[in-house]
Structures are given as C-alpha cells and as structure tokens.
Coordinates of C-alpha atoms in Angstrom, one line a residue:
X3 CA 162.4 -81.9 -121.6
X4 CA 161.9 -78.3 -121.1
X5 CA 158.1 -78.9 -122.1
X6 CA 157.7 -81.7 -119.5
X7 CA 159.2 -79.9 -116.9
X8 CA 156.8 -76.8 -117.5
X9 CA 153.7 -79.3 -117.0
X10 CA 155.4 -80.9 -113.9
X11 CA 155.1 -77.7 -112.3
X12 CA 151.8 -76.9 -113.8
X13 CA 150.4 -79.7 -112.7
X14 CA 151.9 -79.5 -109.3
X15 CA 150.3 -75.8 -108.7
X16 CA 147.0 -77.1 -109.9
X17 CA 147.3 -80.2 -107.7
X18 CA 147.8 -77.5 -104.7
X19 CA 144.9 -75.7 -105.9
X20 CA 142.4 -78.2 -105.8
X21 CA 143.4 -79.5 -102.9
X22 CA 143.5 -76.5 -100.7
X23 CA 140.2 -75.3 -102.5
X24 CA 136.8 -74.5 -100.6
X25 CA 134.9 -77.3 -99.6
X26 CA 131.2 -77.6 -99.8
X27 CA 129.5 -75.8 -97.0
X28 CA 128.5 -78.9 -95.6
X29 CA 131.6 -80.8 -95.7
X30 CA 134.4 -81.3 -93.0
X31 CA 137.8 -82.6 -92.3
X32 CA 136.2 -82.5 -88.5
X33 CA 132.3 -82.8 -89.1
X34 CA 132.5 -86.2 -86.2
X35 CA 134.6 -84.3 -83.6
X36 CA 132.2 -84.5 -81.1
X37 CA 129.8 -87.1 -82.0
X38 CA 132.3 -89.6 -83.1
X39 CA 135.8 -88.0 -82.9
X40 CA 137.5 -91.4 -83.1
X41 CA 136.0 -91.9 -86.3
X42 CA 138.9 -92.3 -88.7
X43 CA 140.8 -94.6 -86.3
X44 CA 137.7 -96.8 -86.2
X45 CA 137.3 -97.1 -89.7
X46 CA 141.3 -97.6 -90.4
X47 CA 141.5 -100.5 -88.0
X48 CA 138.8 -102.4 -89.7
X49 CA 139.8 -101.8 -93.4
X50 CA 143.6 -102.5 -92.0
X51 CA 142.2 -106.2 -90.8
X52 CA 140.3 -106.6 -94.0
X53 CA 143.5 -105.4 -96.5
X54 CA 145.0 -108.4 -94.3
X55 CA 143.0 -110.9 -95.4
X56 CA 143.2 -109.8 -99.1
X57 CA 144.6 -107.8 -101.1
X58 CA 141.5 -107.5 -103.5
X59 CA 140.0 -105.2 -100.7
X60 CA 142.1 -102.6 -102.4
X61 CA 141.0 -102.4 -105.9
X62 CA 137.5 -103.4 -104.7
X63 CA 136.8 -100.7 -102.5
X64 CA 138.3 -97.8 -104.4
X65 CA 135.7 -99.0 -107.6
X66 CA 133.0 -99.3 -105.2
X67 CA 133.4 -95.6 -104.3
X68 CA 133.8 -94.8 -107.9
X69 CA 130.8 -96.2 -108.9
X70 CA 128.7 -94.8 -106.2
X71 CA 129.8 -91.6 -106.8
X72 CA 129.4 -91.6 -111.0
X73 CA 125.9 -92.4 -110.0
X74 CA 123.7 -90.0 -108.4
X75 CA 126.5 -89.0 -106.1
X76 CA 128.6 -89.9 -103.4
X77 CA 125.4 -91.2 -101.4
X78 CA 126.6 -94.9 -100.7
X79 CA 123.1 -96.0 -102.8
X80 CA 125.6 -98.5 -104.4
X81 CA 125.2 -100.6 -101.2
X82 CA 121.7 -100.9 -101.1
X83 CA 120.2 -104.0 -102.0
X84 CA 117.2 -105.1 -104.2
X85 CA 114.3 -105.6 -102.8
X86 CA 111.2 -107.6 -104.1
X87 CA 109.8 -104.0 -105.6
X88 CA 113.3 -102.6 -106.4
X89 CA 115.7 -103.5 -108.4
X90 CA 119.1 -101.6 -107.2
X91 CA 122.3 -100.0 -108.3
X92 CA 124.4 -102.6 -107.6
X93 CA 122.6 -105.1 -109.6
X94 CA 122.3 -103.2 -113.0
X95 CA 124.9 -105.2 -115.7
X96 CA 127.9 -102.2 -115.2
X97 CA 128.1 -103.2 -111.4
X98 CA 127.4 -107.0 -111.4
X99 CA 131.5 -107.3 -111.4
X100 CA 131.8 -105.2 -108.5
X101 CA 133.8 -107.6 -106.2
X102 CA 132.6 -108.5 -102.8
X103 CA 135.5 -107.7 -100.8
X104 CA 134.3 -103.8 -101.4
X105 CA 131.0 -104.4 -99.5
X106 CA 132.6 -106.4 -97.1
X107 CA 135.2 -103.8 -96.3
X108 CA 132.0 -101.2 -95.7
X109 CA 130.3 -103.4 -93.9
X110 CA 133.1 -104.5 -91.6
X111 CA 134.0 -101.3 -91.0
X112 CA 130.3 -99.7 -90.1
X113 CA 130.0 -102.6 -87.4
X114 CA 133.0 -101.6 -86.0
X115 CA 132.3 -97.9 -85.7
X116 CA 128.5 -98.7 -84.3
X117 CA 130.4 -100.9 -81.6
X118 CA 131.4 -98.0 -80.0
X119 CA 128.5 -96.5 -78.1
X120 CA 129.0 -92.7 -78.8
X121 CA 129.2 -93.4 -82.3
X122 CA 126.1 -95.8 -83.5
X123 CA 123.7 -94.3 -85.8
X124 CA 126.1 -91.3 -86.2
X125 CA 128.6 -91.9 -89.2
X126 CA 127.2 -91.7 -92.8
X127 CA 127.5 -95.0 -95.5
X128 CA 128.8 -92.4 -97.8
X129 CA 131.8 -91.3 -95.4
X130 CA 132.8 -94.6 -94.6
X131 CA 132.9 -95.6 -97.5
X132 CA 134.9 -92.7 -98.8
X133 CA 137.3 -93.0 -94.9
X134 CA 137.2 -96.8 -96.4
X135 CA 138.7 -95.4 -99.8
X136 CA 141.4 -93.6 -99.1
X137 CA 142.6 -95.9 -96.2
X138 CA 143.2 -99.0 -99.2
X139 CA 145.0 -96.2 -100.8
X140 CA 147.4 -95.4 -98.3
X141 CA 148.0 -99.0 -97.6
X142 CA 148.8 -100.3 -101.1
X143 CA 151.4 -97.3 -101.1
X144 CA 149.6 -94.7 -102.3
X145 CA 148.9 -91.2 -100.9
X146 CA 147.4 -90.1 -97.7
X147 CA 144.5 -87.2 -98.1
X148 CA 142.4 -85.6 -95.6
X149 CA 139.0 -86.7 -96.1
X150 CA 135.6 -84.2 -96.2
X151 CA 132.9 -85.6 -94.2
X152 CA 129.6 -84.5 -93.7
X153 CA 128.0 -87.0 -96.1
X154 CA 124.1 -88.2 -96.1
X155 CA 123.1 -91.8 -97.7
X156 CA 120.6 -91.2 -100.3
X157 CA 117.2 -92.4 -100.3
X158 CA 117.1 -93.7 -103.8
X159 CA 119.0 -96.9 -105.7
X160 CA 117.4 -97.6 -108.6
X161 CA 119.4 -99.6 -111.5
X162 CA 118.3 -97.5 -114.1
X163 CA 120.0 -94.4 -112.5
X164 CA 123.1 -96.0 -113.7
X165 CA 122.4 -96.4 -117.7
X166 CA 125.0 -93.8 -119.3
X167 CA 126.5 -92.9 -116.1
X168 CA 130.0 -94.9 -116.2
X169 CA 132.6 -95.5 -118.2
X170 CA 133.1 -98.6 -120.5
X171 CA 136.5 -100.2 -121.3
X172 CA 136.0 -98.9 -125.0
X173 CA 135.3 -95.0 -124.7
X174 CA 137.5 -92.9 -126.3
X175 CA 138.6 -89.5 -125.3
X176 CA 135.8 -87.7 -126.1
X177 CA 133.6 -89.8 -124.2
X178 CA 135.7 -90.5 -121.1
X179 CA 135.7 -86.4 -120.9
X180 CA 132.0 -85.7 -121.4
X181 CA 131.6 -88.2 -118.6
X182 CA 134.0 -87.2 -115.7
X183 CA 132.7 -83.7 -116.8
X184 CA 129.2 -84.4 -116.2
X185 CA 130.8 -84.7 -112.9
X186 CA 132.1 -81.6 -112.5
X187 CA 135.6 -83.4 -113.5
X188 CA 138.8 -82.1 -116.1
X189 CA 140.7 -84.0 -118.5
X190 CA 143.8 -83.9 -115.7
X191 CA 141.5 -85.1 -113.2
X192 CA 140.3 -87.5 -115.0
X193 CA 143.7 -88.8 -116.2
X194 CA 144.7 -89.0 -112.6
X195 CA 141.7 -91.3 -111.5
X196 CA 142.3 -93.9 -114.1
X197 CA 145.8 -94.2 -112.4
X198 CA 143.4 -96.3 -109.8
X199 CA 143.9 -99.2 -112.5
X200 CA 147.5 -99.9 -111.3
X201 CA 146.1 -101.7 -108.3
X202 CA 142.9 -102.7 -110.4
X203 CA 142.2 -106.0 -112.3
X204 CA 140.0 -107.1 -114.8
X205 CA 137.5 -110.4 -116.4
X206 CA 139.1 -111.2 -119.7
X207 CA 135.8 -110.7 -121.7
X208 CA 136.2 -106.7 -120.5
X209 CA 139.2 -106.8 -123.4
X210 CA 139.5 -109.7 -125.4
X211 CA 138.0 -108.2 -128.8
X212 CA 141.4 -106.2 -128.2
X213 CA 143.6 -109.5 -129.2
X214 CA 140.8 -111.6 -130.8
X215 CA 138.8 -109.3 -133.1
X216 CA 140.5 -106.2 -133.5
X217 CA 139.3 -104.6 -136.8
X218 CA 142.4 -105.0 -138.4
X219 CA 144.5 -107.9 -140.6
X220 CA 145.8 -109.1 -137.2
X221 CA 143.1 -109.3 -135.3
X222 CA 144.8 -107.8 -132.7
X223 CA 144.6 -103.8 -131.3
X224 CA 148.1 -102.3 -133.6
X225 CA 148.1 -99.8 -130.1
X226 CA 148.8 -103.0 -128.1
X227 CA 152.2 -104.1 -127.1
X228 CA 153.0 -107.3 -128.8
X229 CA 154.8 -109.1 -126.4
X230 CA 151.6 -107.9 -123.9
X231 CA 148.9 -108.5 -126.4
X232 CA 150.1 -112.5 -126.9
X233 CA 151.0 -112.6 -122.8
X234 CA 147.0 -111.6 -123.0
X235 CA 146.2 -114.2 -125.0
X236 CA 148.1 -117.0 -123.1
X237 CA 146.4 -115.7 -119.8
X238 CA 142.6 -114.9 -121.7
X239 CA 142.3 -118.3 -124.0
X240 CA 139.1 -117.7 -126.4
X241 CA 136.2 -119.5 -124.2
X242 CA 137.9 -119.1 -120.9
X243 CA 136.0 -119.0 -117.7
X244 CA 134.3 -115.5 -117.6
X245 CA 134.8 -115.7 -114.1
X246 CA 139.0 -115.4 -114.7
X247 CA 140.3 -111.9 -113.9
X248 CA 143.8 -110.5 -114.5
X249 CA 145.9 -107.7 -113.1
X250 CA 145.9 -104.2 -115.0
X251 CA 149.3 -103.5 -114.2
X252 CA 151.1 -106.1 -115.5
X253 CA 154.4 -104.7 -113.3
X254 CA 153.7 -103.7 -109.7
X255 CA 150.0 -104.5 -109.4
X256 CA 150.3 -105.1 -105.5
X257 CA 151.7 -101.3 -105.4
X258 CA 149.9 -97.8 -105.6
X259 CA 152.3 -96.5 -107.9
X260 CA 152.7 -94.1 -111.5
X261 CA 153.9 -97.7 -112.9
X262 CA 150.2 -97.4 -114.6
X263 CA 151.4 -94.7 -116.7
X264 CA 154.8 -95.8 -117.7
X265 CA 152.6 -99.0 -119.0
X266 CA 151.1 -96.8 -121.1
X267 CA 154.0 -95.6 -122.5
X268 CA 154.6 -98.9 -123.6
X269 CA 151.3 -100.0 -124.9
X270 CA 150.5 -102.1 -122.5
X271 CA 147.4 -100.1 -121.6
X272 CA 144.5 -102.8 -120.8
X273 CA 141.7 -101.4 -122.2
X274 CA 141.3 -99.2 -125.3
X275 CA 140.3 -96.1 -122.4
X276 CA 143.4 -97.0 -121.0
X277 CA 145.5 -96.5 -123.8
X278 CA 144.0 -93.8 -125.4
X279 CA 145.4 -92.0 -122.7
X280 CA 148.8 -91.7 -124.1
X281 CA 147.5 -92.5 -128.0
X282 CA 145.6 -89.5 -128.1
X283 CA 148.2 -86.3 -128.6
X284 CA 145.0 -84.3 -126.1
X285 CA 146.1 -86.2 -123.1
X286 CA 149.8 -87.7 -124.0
X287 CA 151.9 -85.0 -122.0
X288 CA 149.6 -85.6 -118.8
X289 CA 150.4 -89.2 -119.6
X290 CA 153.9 -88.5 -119.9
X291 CA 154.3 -86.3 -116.7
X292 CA 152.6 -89.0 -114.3
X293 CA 155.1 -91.2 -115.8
X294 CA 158.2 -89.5 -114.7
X295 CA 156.9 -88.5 -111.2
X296 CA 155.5 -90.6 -108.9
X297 CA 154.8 -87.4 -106.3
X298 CA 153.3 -85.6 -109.4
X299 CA 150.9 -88.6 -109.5
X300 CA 150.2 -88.7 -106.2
X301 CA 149.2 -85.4 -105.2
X302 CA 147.1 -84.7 -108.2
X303 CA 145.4 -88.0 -107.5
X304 CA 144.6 -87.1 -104.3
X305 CA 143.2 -83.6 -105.3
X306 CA 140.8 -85.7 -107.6
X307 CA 139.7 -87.7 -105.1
X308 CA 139.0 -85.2 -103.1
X309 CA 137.0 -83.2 -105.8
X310 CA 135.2 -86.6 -106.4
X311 CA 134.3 -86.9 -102.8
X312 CA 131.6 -83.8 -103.2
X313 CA 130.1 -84.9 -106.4
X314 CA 125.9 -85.2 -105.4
X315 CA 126.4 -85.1 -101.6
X316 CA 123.2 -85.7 -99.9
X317 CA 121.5 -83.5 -96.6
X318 CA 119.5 -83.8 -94.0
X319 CA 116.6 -82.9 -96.3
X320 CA 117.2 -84.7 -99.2
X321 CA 119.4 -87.9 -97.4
X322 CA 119.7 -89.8 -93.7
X323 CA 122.1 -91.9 -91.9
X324 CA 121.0 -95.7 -92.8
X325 CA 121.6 -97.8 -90.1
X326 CA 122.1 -100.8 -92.1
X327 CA 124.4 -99.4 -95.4
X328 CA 122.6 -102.3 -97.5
X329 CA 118.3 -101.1 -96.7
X330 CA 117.1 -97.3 -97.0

C-alpha cells in the first residue's frame, strides 16, 4: 500500500509537469483570439449535436486523432481522401476500421465554424480535429484539458506513410514502447492513452485467435478471464460477420472512466496489448495506480494528450489551412 501510494503521488507530480510544460513555439491555448475567438464554442456545439446522435462519435473521434497523429503528425492527413493518382492514409488496411462517425464529427464541425464569417478559411483540420477530441472526452465523462492550437494540415497522405507506424492488438511491451517513443511518448504516457479503450470497441476478428487459437492446450489466451474469454466466445461465434464489433470495456463502456484498468486487473483485457499492461511486472504498478484513482487517470491522461497534440505539427512553410479537410 505504501508502494502504491508513493506512485500515486509520483504520477500526480509528473502529470502536473507535463501539463504545465512549454508548449511548442507555435502552439496556443489562444492562437484564434482574434481571427476566430469563438472557436471552441463553435466546435463544442457541433460535436455536442453529433455525440447526440450517437454515441460511437466518442470512441470514433478520439481514434481518428490517434491515428493521424501516429502518422506523420497531428496534420489531419488522415482525412484526406484518395484520389485517382493517390492512394491515402485513411485507406491503407490499419485504418479501413476507422468508423465514420469520426469524419463526420470533423466535418460537421468545420461547416459550422466556416458558417461564421470571421472565421472561414481560418481554423486548421488538425485543430479541429484535436478541439473535436477532447470535447467527446469531456462528454463521455472524461477530463476537460486546454487545447494547443496553432496547427497546419499537411500536404501529404500517402498510405504507405502508415506501414509500421501504429500499434496492433498483438504487440507486446517492448513494441508498444518503441512505438509511442518514436513519438516522443513514455511508458506512463503510453499506459495512460490506452485508457481510451474504455469507451472504445472492437470487430471480433481484431481478437478472436485470443479464444480460438491460443497456443496453448485450451486454445484459449491462460491471461484471459474465463468467464470473459467464453462471454467472448458467445458474442464472437467462429465465422461471425466481420462487420460485428463489441465493447472494450465490458463494465461501463458508455463512461470515460479508470474502469479500463480495473478490467485489467481482472484479465479481462481485450487485446493481448491490453493485457500486457498489467501481465508484464514493467508496467503492472502504473496499471495498478490508474486502477485505484480515477483523478490519477484523468489528469495524466490529459497530460498525454496534450503531449500528443504536438507530435509532427505542420507550419506555414511546410503545411496550409485546407478548406475542404478531405482534398489538399
């Protein structure tokens, strides 16, 4: 107990720390105030409508920034579509799954902003989509941040860009760190972004060598819970529609909570990466301290995020401001 209460506060300081860190020269909490300084409330009102309409906004959007920002940046060249010469981001095999309702909540919410006069042509892809982010957040329950702005969309979207760049539901440790390094991101931080999965959800044929052909005499992953594993199996038939998706959080999946974590505990991780998280002794007492406190969680999740938010940020020399997110 003494242990856990030593991280607690460890990880508390270092949550303080990353959030109250410098922020690139060219970001800022205020970078619209005068040529779009109603810019947050614009954006809110429009993911607020969408989050209405369904709940899948949620999970959808925060992946979508996720996977724009593992690849080549936080540059919104995620939303870009193919063209006859160009085959784009969003199309290579890793992002096929990305769910619509992301894209839609973008593109609601940049209509809504160019509706006001003061404002078209002025706001970034990229920051909307990252405004877009953390507003889901807050709405499922999770934590408010300030959000950098300043953001340029890239000029490139190319699917190859994205071979190697994200993680897959059966990396280990090792490989989950050397990734969210690459991006400038710690073990902690790291642990504290895959908390996203308790509002995530998931196709069955993302885990279901986990119950079906697990190298063992069982068949089935020995890390999984077995009341979970056959609650899998009952949801995830062999041959079942790969278009059939289940919740990550099999508790509170509605609810931007440290529920994720207690899962874990309990092996009910759904992918291997999930549960590795707690298996592997390297990351068990980060695990363990998200588990017993939520505001723990929350804070060092939104000092993440915020760290995320300036991976590969574009410029005026090397970016623009599309005017349609979806053409460069």
């Amino acid at each position: 107990m003494a242990q856990l209460n030593l991280i607690l506060i460890w990880l508390f300081l270092l949550s303080l720390c990353l959030y109250s860190c410098p922020t690139s020269a060219q970001l800022s909490r205020h970078h619209y105030a005068k040529t779009c300084p109603n810019v947050e409330n614009i954006v809110r009102e429009a993911v607020k409508k969408k989050f209405h309409q369904t709940f899948v906004t949620v999970p959808a959007t925060i992946r979508l920034f996720f996977h724009d920002c593992f690849v080549q940046g936080c540059d919104a060249s995620v939303l870009v579509a193919s063209t006859k010469n160009n085959k784009a981001e969003k199309d290579h095999p890793d992002n096929v799954s990305l769910a619509g309702d992301g894209f839609d909540t973008v593109i609601k919410a940049k209509e809504a902003v160019d509706a006001v006069p003061l404002c078209r042509n002025k706001v970034s892809c990229a920051d909307i989509l990252a405004l877009a982010t953390r507003d889901v957040i807050e709405l499922a329950g999770g934590p408010f941040y300030e959000v950098e702005l300043g953001r340029f969309d890239g000029l490139r979207s190319k699917d190859s860009d994205v071979n190697g760049r994200l993680p897959h539901p059966e990396f280990n440790l090792n490989q989950l760190n050397s990734l969210f390094a690459a991006n400038g991101l710690t073990q902690t931080e790291m642990i504290a972004l895959s908390g996203a999965h308790t509002v995530g959800f998931s196709h069955c044929n993302k885990f279901t060598n986990r119950v079906y052909n697990f190298k063992s005499k069982s068949r089935v992953d020995p890390t999984l819970n077995e009341k979970y594993a056959t609650q899998l199996k009952s949801m995830c038939p062999r041959n079942v529609d790969p278009r059939i998706a289940i919740d990550m959080d099999p508790s509170t999946p509605r609810s931007f909570d440290n529920v994720y974590f207690k899962n874990l505990q309990q092996g009910k991780g759904l992918f291997s990466s999930d549960q590795v998280l707690f298996t592997d002794s390297r990351s068990k007492a980060t695990v363990n301290a998200f588990a017993s406190s939520s505001k723990i969680f929350h804070a060092n999740f939104a000092a993440a995020m915020t760290k995320l938010g300036r991976v590969g940020i574009k410029n005026a020399q090397n970016g623009n401001i599309r005017t349609d997110c979806s053409v460069i």
